Amino acid sequence: MKKTILFLLSFALTLPVFAAMNHGNMIMDDQGMIMNNNPDKLPKDCKAVSEEVNITIRGGKKFAQDFAGKMFSYDKRNFQVPPCARVNVTFINEDDIRHQFMIHGLPGYMYPKGMFTIELYGKGQKTGSFIVPSRDYTYYIHCEVSQHTEKGMKGQLKVGKGTGDLDSILGLTAPLTPDLYPINNTHYTWLALIFSILVGVVLIRVLSSLLTVKVQ
C-alpha cells in the first residue's frame, strides 16, 4: 500500500515536468513551442537594449481572404524596429491547425541556425522575445509549415532603415512568380464561338417546331 501511495505521489509531482518541457533552446508544452527565446542576451555589437518593442501578430485563413489564390496570412506583414531593440512577439493562431511565426537571419552565435520561432498547434497564443543586432537589415518572417509560405504566410521586419523590401509579401510587394492565367483568343476561337451560337440557335428552332407539331 505504501509503495502504491509513493508511486502515485511521484507520478503527480512529475506531471508539470511533462506538461512544460525546456529542451535547451526550446520551450514546449501541449499548446506549442518557442525556439531560441532570448529576452536578455545582447548581440556583440549592442551595448544595451535600445528600446522595448511589443508586437502582436495574428495568423489564420481569414487574413488571406482579400488575396486571390492565397489561403493563409498574418494580419500584419511589415514591421520596423530600432537597432538593438528587444522585440517581444505575441503570436496568436486563429485557426485549428499549426501556424508559426519564424524569423530568419539573426546572428548564429546567439540563435542557432539564425532563427527565432513561435509555433502553435491550434488556436491560442504565446509570447517570446529576441534582441536584434545594430545593423540595418530586413529580416524574413514566415510560417514554415508545408505550403503555408507559398499560400501567403510571410512578412518582413526591418531593423533601422532595413535593406529594402522583400518580394511576394501580400499587400506590400509584387510576387516574384505571379500567378498568371493567360487567355489566348485567336480568330479560330471566335469562329468556334460563332459556330456554336449558330448551332444552338438552329437546335432551339428545330426543337420549338417539333413541340409545336406535337401540340397540334
PDB file of C-alpha atoms in Angstrom:
ATOM      1  CA  MET A   1       0.000   0.000   0.000  1.00  0.00           C
ATOM      2  CA  LYS A   2       2.810   2.400   0.928  1.00  0.00           C
ATOM      3  CA  LYS A   3       4.572   1.668  -2.364  1.00  0.00           C
ATOM      4  CA  THR A   4       1.381   2.450  -4.299  1.00  0.00           C
ATOM      5  CA  ILE A   5       0.946   5.771  -2.480  1.00  0.00           C
ATOM      6  CA  LEU A   6       4.591   6.702  -3.082  1.00  0.00           C
ATOM      7  CA  PHE A   7       4.278   5.843  -6.769  1.00  0.00           C
ATOM      8  CA  LEU A   8       1.144   7.966  -7.160  1.00  0.00           C
ATOM      9  CA  LEU A   9       2.776  10.898  -5.371  1.00  0.00           C
ATOM     10  CA  SER A  10       5.899  10.721  -7.521  1.00  0.00           C
ATOM     11  CA  PHE A  11       3.781  10.492 -10.685  1.00  0.00           C
ATOM     12  CA  ALA A  12       1.729  13.533  -9.655  1.00  0.00           C
ATOM     13  CA  LEU A  13       4.882  15.539  -8.965  1.00  0.00           C
ATOM     14  CA  THR A  14       6.328  14.768 -12.405  1.00  0.00           C
ATOM     15  CA  LEU A  15       3.221  15.865 -14.329  1.00  0.00           C
ATOM     16  CA  PRO A  16       4.284  19.541 -14.527  1.00  0.00           C
ATOM     17  CA  VAL A  17       7.606  18.426 -15.996  1.00  0.00           C
ATOM     18  CA  PHE A  18       5.851  16.646 -18.862  1.00  0.00           C
ATOM     19  CA  ALA A  19       3.337  19.480 -19.308  1.00  0.00           C
ATOM     20  CA  ALA A  20       6.009  22.129 -19.888  1.00  0.00           C
ATOM     21  CA  MET A  21       9.421  20.938 -21.101  1.00  0.00           C
ATOM     22  CA  ASN A  22      12.510  23.013 -21.783  1.00  0.00           C
ATOM     23  CA  HIS A  23      14.926  21.289 -24.185  1.00  0.00           C
ATOM     24  CA  GLY A  24      17.972  23.534 -24.499  1.00  0.00           C
ATOM     25  CA  ASN A  25      16.813  26.410 -26.704  1.00  0.00           C
ATOM     26  CA  MET A  26      13.243  25.124 -26.983  1.00  0.00           C
ATOM     27  CA  ILE A  27      10.346  25.740 -24.586  1.00  0.00           C
ATOM     28  CA  MET A  28       7.490  23.277 -25.200  1.00  0.00           C
ATOM     29  CA  ASP A  29       4.067  22.442 -23.837  1.00  0.00           C
ATOM     30  CA  ASP A  30       0.861  20.876 -25.161  1.00  0.00           C
ATOM     31  CA  GLN A  31      -0.113  24.136 -26.886  1.00  0.00           C
ATOM     32  CA  GLY A  32       3.054  24.816 -28.849  1.00  0.00           C
ATOM     33  CA  MET A  33       6.697  25.807 -28.563  1.00  0.00           C
ATOM     34  CA  ILE A  34       9.118  28.734 -28.590  1.00  0.00           C
ATOM     35  CA  MET A  35      12.568  28.200 -30.097  1.00  0.00           C
ATOM     36  CA  ASN A  36      15.600  30.381 -29.263  1.00  0.00           C
ATOM     37  CA  ASN A  37      13.749  32.660 -26.860  1.00  0.00           C
ATOM     38  CA  ASN A  38      16.159  35.429 -25.815  1.00  0.00           C
ATOM     39  CA  PRO A  39      14.924  38.247 -23.554  1.00  0.00           C
ATOM     40  CA  ASP A  40      18.307  39.298 -22.151  1.00  0.00           C
ATOM     41  CA  LYS A  41      21.446  38.195 -24.056  1.00  0.00           C
ATOM     42  CA  LEU A  42      22.829  41.117 -26.088  1.00  0.00           C
ATOM     43  CA  PRO A  43      24.346  40.794 -29.571  1.00  0.00           C
ATOM     44  CA  LYS A  44      28.082  41.551 -29.675  1.00  0.00           C
ATOM     45  CA  ASP A  45      27.509  44.904 -31.385  1.00  0.00           C
ATOM     46  CA  CYS A  46      24.954  46.192 -28.834  1.00  0.00           C
ATOM     47  CA  LYS A  47      25.978  47.787 -25.529  1.00  0.00           C
ATOM     48  CA  ALA A  48      22.419  47.868 -24.191  1.00  0.00           C
ATOM     49  CA  VAL A  49      18.815  47.295 -25.236  1.00  0.00           C
ATOM     50  CA  SER A  50      17.829  50.462 -27.107  1.00  0.00           C
ATOM     51  CA  GLU A  51      14.065  50.054 -26.882  1.00  0.00           C
ATOM     52  CA  GLU A  52      11.358  47.630 -25.807  1.00  0.00           C
ATOM     53  CA  VAL A  53       9.090  46.834 -28.771  1.00  0.00           C
ATOM     54  CA  ASN A  54       5.888  44.841 -28.290  1.00  0.00           C
ATOM     55  CA  ILE A  55       4.389  43.219 -31.376  1.00  0.00           C
ATOM     56  CA  THR A  56       1.119  41.309 -31.586  1.00  0.00           C
ATOM     57  CA  ILE A  57       0.643  39.344 -34.792  1.00  0.00           C
ATOM     58  CA  ARG A  58      -2.249  37.064 -35.717  1.00  0.00           C
ATOM     59  CA  GLY A  59      -2.183  34.223 -38.216  1.00  0.00           C
ATOM     60  CA  GLY A  60      -5.021  32.443 -39.993  1.00  0.00           C
ATOM     61  CA  LYS A  61      -7.177  31.877 -43.050  1.00  0.00           C
ATOM     62  CA  LYS A  62      -9.299  34.996 -42.660  1.00  0.00           C
ATOM     63  CA  PHE A  63      -6.316  37.289 -43.215  1.00  0.00           C
ATOM     64  CA  ALA A  64      -5.854  35.940 -46.762  1.00  0.00           C
ATOM     65  CA  GLN A  65      -9.452  36.424 -47.904  1.00  0.00           C
ATOM     66  CA  ASP A  66      -8.681  39.608 -49.860  1.00  0.00           C
ATOM     67  CA  PHE A  67      -5.909  37.966 -51.899  1.00  0.00           C
ATOM     68  CA  ALA A  68      -6.854  35.697 -54.799  1.00  0.00           C
ATOM     69  CA  GLY A  69      -5.232  32.271 -54.744  1.00  0.00           C
ATOM     70  CA  LYS A  70      -3.924  32.618 -51.184  1.00  0.00           C
ATOM     71  CA  MET A  71      -5.038  30.573 -48.186  1.00  0.00           C
ATOM     72  CA  PHE A  72      -3.169  31.818 -45.090  1.00  0.00           C
ATOM     73  CA  SER A  73      -1.601  35.058 -43.936  1.00  0.00           C
ATOM     74  CA  TYR A  74      -0.757  37.293 -40.993  1.00  0.00           C
ATOM     75  CA  ASP A  75      -2.885  40.284 -40.053  1.00  0.00           C
ATOM     76  CA  LYS A  76       0.280  42.442 -40.171  1.00  0.00           C
ATOM     77  CA  ARG A  77       3.139  41.714 -42.532  1.00  0.00           C
ATOM     78  CA  ASN A  78       5.508  44.671 -42.198  1.00  0.00           C
ATOM     79  CA  PHE A  79       7.356  45.738 -39.031  1.00  0.00           C
ATOM     80  CA  GLN A  80      10.144  48.189 -38.249  1.00  0.00           C
ATOM     81  CA  VAL A  81      12.201  48.361 -35.046  1.00  0.00           C
ATOM     82  CA  PRO A  82      15.306  50.314 -33.972  1.00  0.00           C
ATOM     83  CA  PRO A  83      18.741  48.639 -33.830  1.00  0.00           C
ATOM     84  CA  CYS A  84      19.458  46.712 -30.613  1.00  0.00           C
ATOM     85  CA  ALA A  85      15.755  46.595 -29.736  1.00  0.00           C
ATOM     86  CA  ARG A  86      14.230  43.826 -27.656  1.00  0.00           C
ATOM     87  CA  VAL A  87      11.251  42.569 -29.641  1.00  0.00           C
ATOM     88  CA  ASN A  88       8.523  40.872 -27.626  1.00  0.00           C
ATOM     89  CA  VAL A  89       6.288  38.945 -30.022  1.00  0.00           C
ATOM     90  CA  THR A  90       2.827  37.738 -29.078  1.00  0.00           C
ATOM     91  CA  PHE A  91       1.721  35.327 -31.790  1.00  0.00           C
ATOM     92  CA  ILE A  92      -1.978  34.436 -31.913  1.00  0.00           C
ATOM     93  CA  ASN A  93      -3.153  31.476 -34.002  1.00  0.00           C
ATOM     94  CA  GLU A  94      -6.763  31.930 -35.122  1.00  0.00           C
ATOM     95  CA  ASP A  95      -7.064  28.545 -36.859  1.00  0.00           C
ATOM     96  CA  ASP A  96      -7.412  24.962 -35.634  1.00  0.00           C
ATOM     97  CA  ILE A  97      -4.204  23.927 -37.409  1.00  0.00           C
ATOM     98  CA  ARG A  98      -0.466  24.574 -36.878  1.00  0.00           C
ATOM     99  CA  HIS A  99       0.930  28.008 -37.642  1.00  0.00           C
ATOM    100  CA  GLN A 100       4.301  29.608 -36.966  1.00  0.00           C
ATOM    101  CA  PHE A 101       5.954  32.969 -36.586  1.00  0.00           C
ATOM    102  CA  MET A 102       9.513  32.262 -37.758  1.00  0.00           C
ATOM    103  CA  ILE A 103      12.180  34.881 -38.408  1.00  0.00           C
ATOM    104  CA  HIS A 104      15.456  34.165 -40.250  1.00  0.00           C
ATOM    105  CA  GLY A 105      18.880  35.822 -40.442  1.00  0.00           C
ATOM    106  CA  LEU A 106      19.559  36.525 -36.767  1.00  0.00           C
ATOM    107  CA  PRO A 107      23.157  36.077 -35.501  1.00  0.00           C
ATOM    108  CA  GLY A 108      24.003  32.377 -35.440  1.00  0.00           C
ATOM    109  CA  TYR A 109      26.214  32.672 -32.346  1.00  0.00           C
ATOM    110  CA  MET A 110      23.070  33.620 -30.355  1.00  0.00           C
ATOM    111  CA  TYR A 111      20.273  31.987 -32.315  1.00  0.00           C
ATOM    112  CA  PRO A 112      21.110  28.508 -33.673  1.00  0.00           C
ATOM    113  CA  LYS A 113      20.514  28.454 -37.445  1.00  0.00           C
ATOM    114  CA  GLY A 114      19.747  32.187 -37.189  1.00  0.00           C
ATOM    115  CA  MET A 115      16.123  31.547 -36.275  1.00  0.00           C
ATOM    116  CA  PHE A 116      13.573  32.577 -33.687  1.00  0.00           C
ATOM    117  CA  THR A 117      10.273  30.666 -33.798  1.00  0.00           C
ATOM    118  CA  ILE A 118       6.913  30.603 -32.074  1.00  0.00           C
ATOM    119  CA  GLU A 119       4.691  27.680 -33.082  1.00  0.00           C
ATOM    120  CA  LEU A 120       1.117  26.957 -32.033  1.00  0.00           C
ATOM    121  CA  TYR A 121      -0.549  23.617 -32.714  1.00  0.00           C
ATOM    122  CA  GLY A 122      -4.025  25.182 -32.908  1.00  0.00           C
ATOM    123  CA  LYS A 123      -5.948  28.188 -31.612  1.00  0.00           C
ATOM    124  CA  GLY A 124      -4.128  30.020 -28.846  1.00  0.00           C
ATOM    125  CA  GLN A 125      -1.260  32.406 -28.223  1.00  0.00           C
ATOM    126  CA  LYS A 126       2.334  32.523 -26.984  1.00  0.00           C
ATOM    127  CA  THR A 127       4.822  35.306 -26.308  1.00  0.00           C
ATOM    128  CA  GLY A 128       8.568  35.153 -26.866  1.00  0.00           C
ATOM    129  CA  SER A 129      11.433  37.639 -27.180  1.00  0.00           C
ATOM    130  CA  PHE A 130      14.559  38.230 -29.236  1.00  0.00           C
ATOM    131  CA  ILE A 131      17.090  41.069 -29.406  1.00  0.00           C
ATOM    132  CA  VAL A 132      18.135  42.346 -32.835  1.00  0.00           C
ATOM    133  CA  PRO A 133      21.697  43.433 -33.751  1.00  0.00           C
ATOM    134  CA  SER A 134      22.714  47.016 -34.525  1.00  0.00           C
ATOM    135  CA  ARG A 135      22.998  46.771 -38.308  1.00  0.00           C
ATOM    136  CA  ASP A 136      20.283  47.886 -40.704  1.00  0.00           C
ATOM    137  CA  TYR A 137      18.723  44.768 -42.158  1.00  0.00           C
ATOM    138  CA  THR A 138      15.414  43.366 -43.423  1.00  0.00           C
ATOM    139  CA  TYR A 139      14.567  40.028 -41.800  1.00  0.00           C
ATOM    140  CA  TYR A 140      12.326  37.411 -43.372  1.00  0.00           C
ATOM    141  CA  ILE A 141       9.232  36.243 -41.454  1.00  0.00           C
ATOM    142  CA  HIS A 142       7.158  33.241 -42.490  1.00  0.00           C
ATOM    143  CA  CYS A 143       5.333  30.075 -41.454  1.00  0.00           C
ATOM    144  CA  GLU A 144       7.420  27.004 -42.303  1.00  0.00           C
ATOM    145  CA  VAL A 145       4.535  24.523 -42.154  1.00  0.00           C
ATOM    146  CA  SER A 146       4.327  22.861 -45.585  1.00  0.00           C
ATOM    147  CA  GLN A 147       2.792  25.154 -48.249  1.00  0.00           C
ATOM    148  CA  HIS A 148       1.834  27.891 -45.766  1.00  0.00           C
ATOM    149  CA  THR A 149       4.545  30.245 -47.048  1.00  0.00           C
ATOM    150  CA  GLU A 150       3.550  29.636 -50.667  1.00  0.00           C
ATOM    151  CA  LYS A 151      -0.085  30.214 -49.737  1.00  0.00           C
ATOM    152  CA  GLY A 152       0.642  33.690 -48.371  1.00  0.00           C
ATOM    153  CA  MET A 153       2.001  33.430 -44.817  1.00  0.00           C
ATOM    154  CA  LYS A 154       5.064  35.665 -44.932  1.00  0.00           C
ATOM    155  CA  GLY A 155       6.218  39.110 -43.855  1.00  0.00           C
ATOM    156  CA  GLN A 156       9.262  41.209 -43.007  1.00  0.00           C
ATOM    157  CA  LEU A 157      10.877  43.002 -40.070  1.00  0.00           C
ATOM    158  CA  LYS A 158      13.169  45.947 -40.755  1.00  0.00           C
ATOM    159  CA  VAL A 159      15.859  46.870 -38.264  1.00  0.00           C
ATOM    160  CA  GLY A 160      16.767  50.532 -38.618  1.00  0.00           C
ATOM    161  CA  LYS A 161      16.398  51.530 -42.269  1.00  0.00           C
ATOM    162  CA  GLY A 162      16.366  47.901 -43.381  1.00  0.00           C
ATOM    163  CA  THR A 163      17.878  46.670 -46.633  1.00  0.00           C
ATOM    164  CA  GLY A 164      14.855  47.134 -48.861  1.00  0.00           C
ATOM    165  CA  ASP A 165      11.560  45.281 -49.115  1.00  0.00           C
ATOM    166  CA  LEU A 166      11.325  41.541 -49.652  1.00  0.00           C
ATOM    167  CA  ASP A 167       9.330  40.228 -52.596  1.00  0.00           C
ATOM    168  CA  SER A 168       5.974  38.447 -52.551  1.00  0.00           C
ATOM    169  CA  ILE A 169       4.573  39.939 -49.334  1.00  0.00           C
ATOM    170  CA  LEU A 170       0.807  40.266 -49.610  1.00  0.00           C
ATOM    171  CA  GLY A 171      -0.392  43.848 -49.867  1.00  0.00           C
ATOM    172  CA  LEU A 172       3.173  45.188 -49.825  1.00  0.00           C
ATOM    173  CA  THR A 173       5.331  43.919 -52.691  1.00  0.00           C
ATOM    174  CA  ALA A 174       4.795  42.235 -56.037  1.00  0.00           C
ATOM    175  CA  PRO A 175       5.105  38.434 -56.233  1.00  0.00           C
ATOM    176  CA  LEU A 176       8.370  37.059 -57.585  1.00  0.00           C
ATOM    177  CA  THR A 177       6.468  34.461 -59.646  1.00  0.00           C
ATOM    178  CA  PRO A 178       2.931  35.793 -60.120  1.00  0.00           C
ATOM    179  CA  ASP A 179       0.011  33.505 -60.855  1.00  0.00           C
ATOM    180  CA  LEU A 180      -0.908  34.066 -64.491  1.00  0.00           C
ATOM    181  CA  TYR A 181      -3.983  32.780 -66.266  1.00  0.00           C
ATOM    182  CA  PRO A 182      -3.479  33.887 -69.896  1.00  0.00           C
ATOM    183  CA  ILE A 183      -6.332  33.655 -72.388  1.00  0.00           C
ATOM    184  CA  ASN A 184      -5.057  33.494 -75.957  1.00  0.00           C
ATOM    185  CA  ASN A 185      -8.070  34.105 -78.176  1.00  0.00           C
ATOM    186  CA  THR A 186      -7.251  33.666 -81.881  1.00  0.00           C
ATOM    187  CA  HIS A 187      -9.594  34.107 -84.861  1.00  0.00           C
ATOM    188  CA  TYR A 188     -10.211  30.342 -84.694  1.00  0.00           C
ATOM    189  CA  THR A 189     -11.525  30.773 -81.147  1.00  0.00           C
ATOM    190  CA  TRP A 190     -14.011  33.418 -82.286  1.00  0.00           C
ATOM    191  CA  LEU A 191     -15.076  31.306 -85.299  1.00  0.00           C
ATOM    192  CA  ALA A 192     -15.702  28.334 -82.997  1.00  0.00           C
ATOM    193  CA  LEU A 193     -17.736  30.546 -80.659  1.00  0.00           C
ATOM    194  CA  ILE A 194     -19.870  31.956 -83.502  1.00  0.00           C
ATOM    195  CA  PHE A 195     -20.400  28.455 -84.928  1.00  0.00           C
ATOM    196  CA  SER A 196     -21.512  27.174 -81.509  1.00  0.00           C
ATOM    197  CA  ILE A 197     -24.010  30.033 -81.173  1.00  0.00           C
ATOM    198  CA  LEU A 198     -25.450  29.389 -84.648  1.00  0.00           C
ATOM    199  CA  VAL A 199     -25.790  25.659 -83.956  1.00  0.00           C
ATOM    200  CA  GLY A 200     -27.517  26.489 -80.683  1.00  0.00           C
ATOM    201  CA  VAL A 201     -29.994  28.819 -82.417  1.00  0.00           C
ATOM    202  CA  VAL A 202     -30.783  26.195 -85.080  1.00  0.00           C
ATOM    203  CA  LEU A 203     -31.330  23.473 -82.460  1.00  0.00           C
ATOM    204  CA  ILE A 204     -33.657  25.724 -80.465  1.00  0.00           C
ATOM    205  CA  ARG A 205     -35.753  26.441 -83.574  1.00  0.00           C
ATOM    206  CA  VAL A 206     -35.899  22.754 -84.538  1.00  0.00           C
ATOM    207  CA  LEU A 207     -36.979  21.743 -81.033  1.00  0.00           C
ATOM    208  CA  SER A 208     -39.574  24.529 -80.951  1.00  0.00           C
ATOM    209  CA  SER A 209     -41.004  23.340 -84.296  1.00  0.00           C
ATOM    210  CA  LEU A 210     -41.224  19.729 -83.092  1.00  0.00           C
ATOM    211  CA  LEU A 211     -43.008  20.764 -79.916  1.00  0.00           C
ATOM    212  CA  THR A 212     -45.468  22.895 -81.908  1.00  0.00           C
ATOM    213  CA  VAL A 213     -46.281  19.951 -84.210  1.00  0.00           C
ATOM    214  CA  LYS A 214     -46.876  17.630 -81.232  1.00  0.00           C
ATOM    215  CA  VAL A 215     -49.217  20.111 -79.581  1.00  0.00           C
ATOM    216  CA  GLN A 216     -51.296  20.458 -82.765  1.00  0.00           C
TER     217      GLN A 216
END
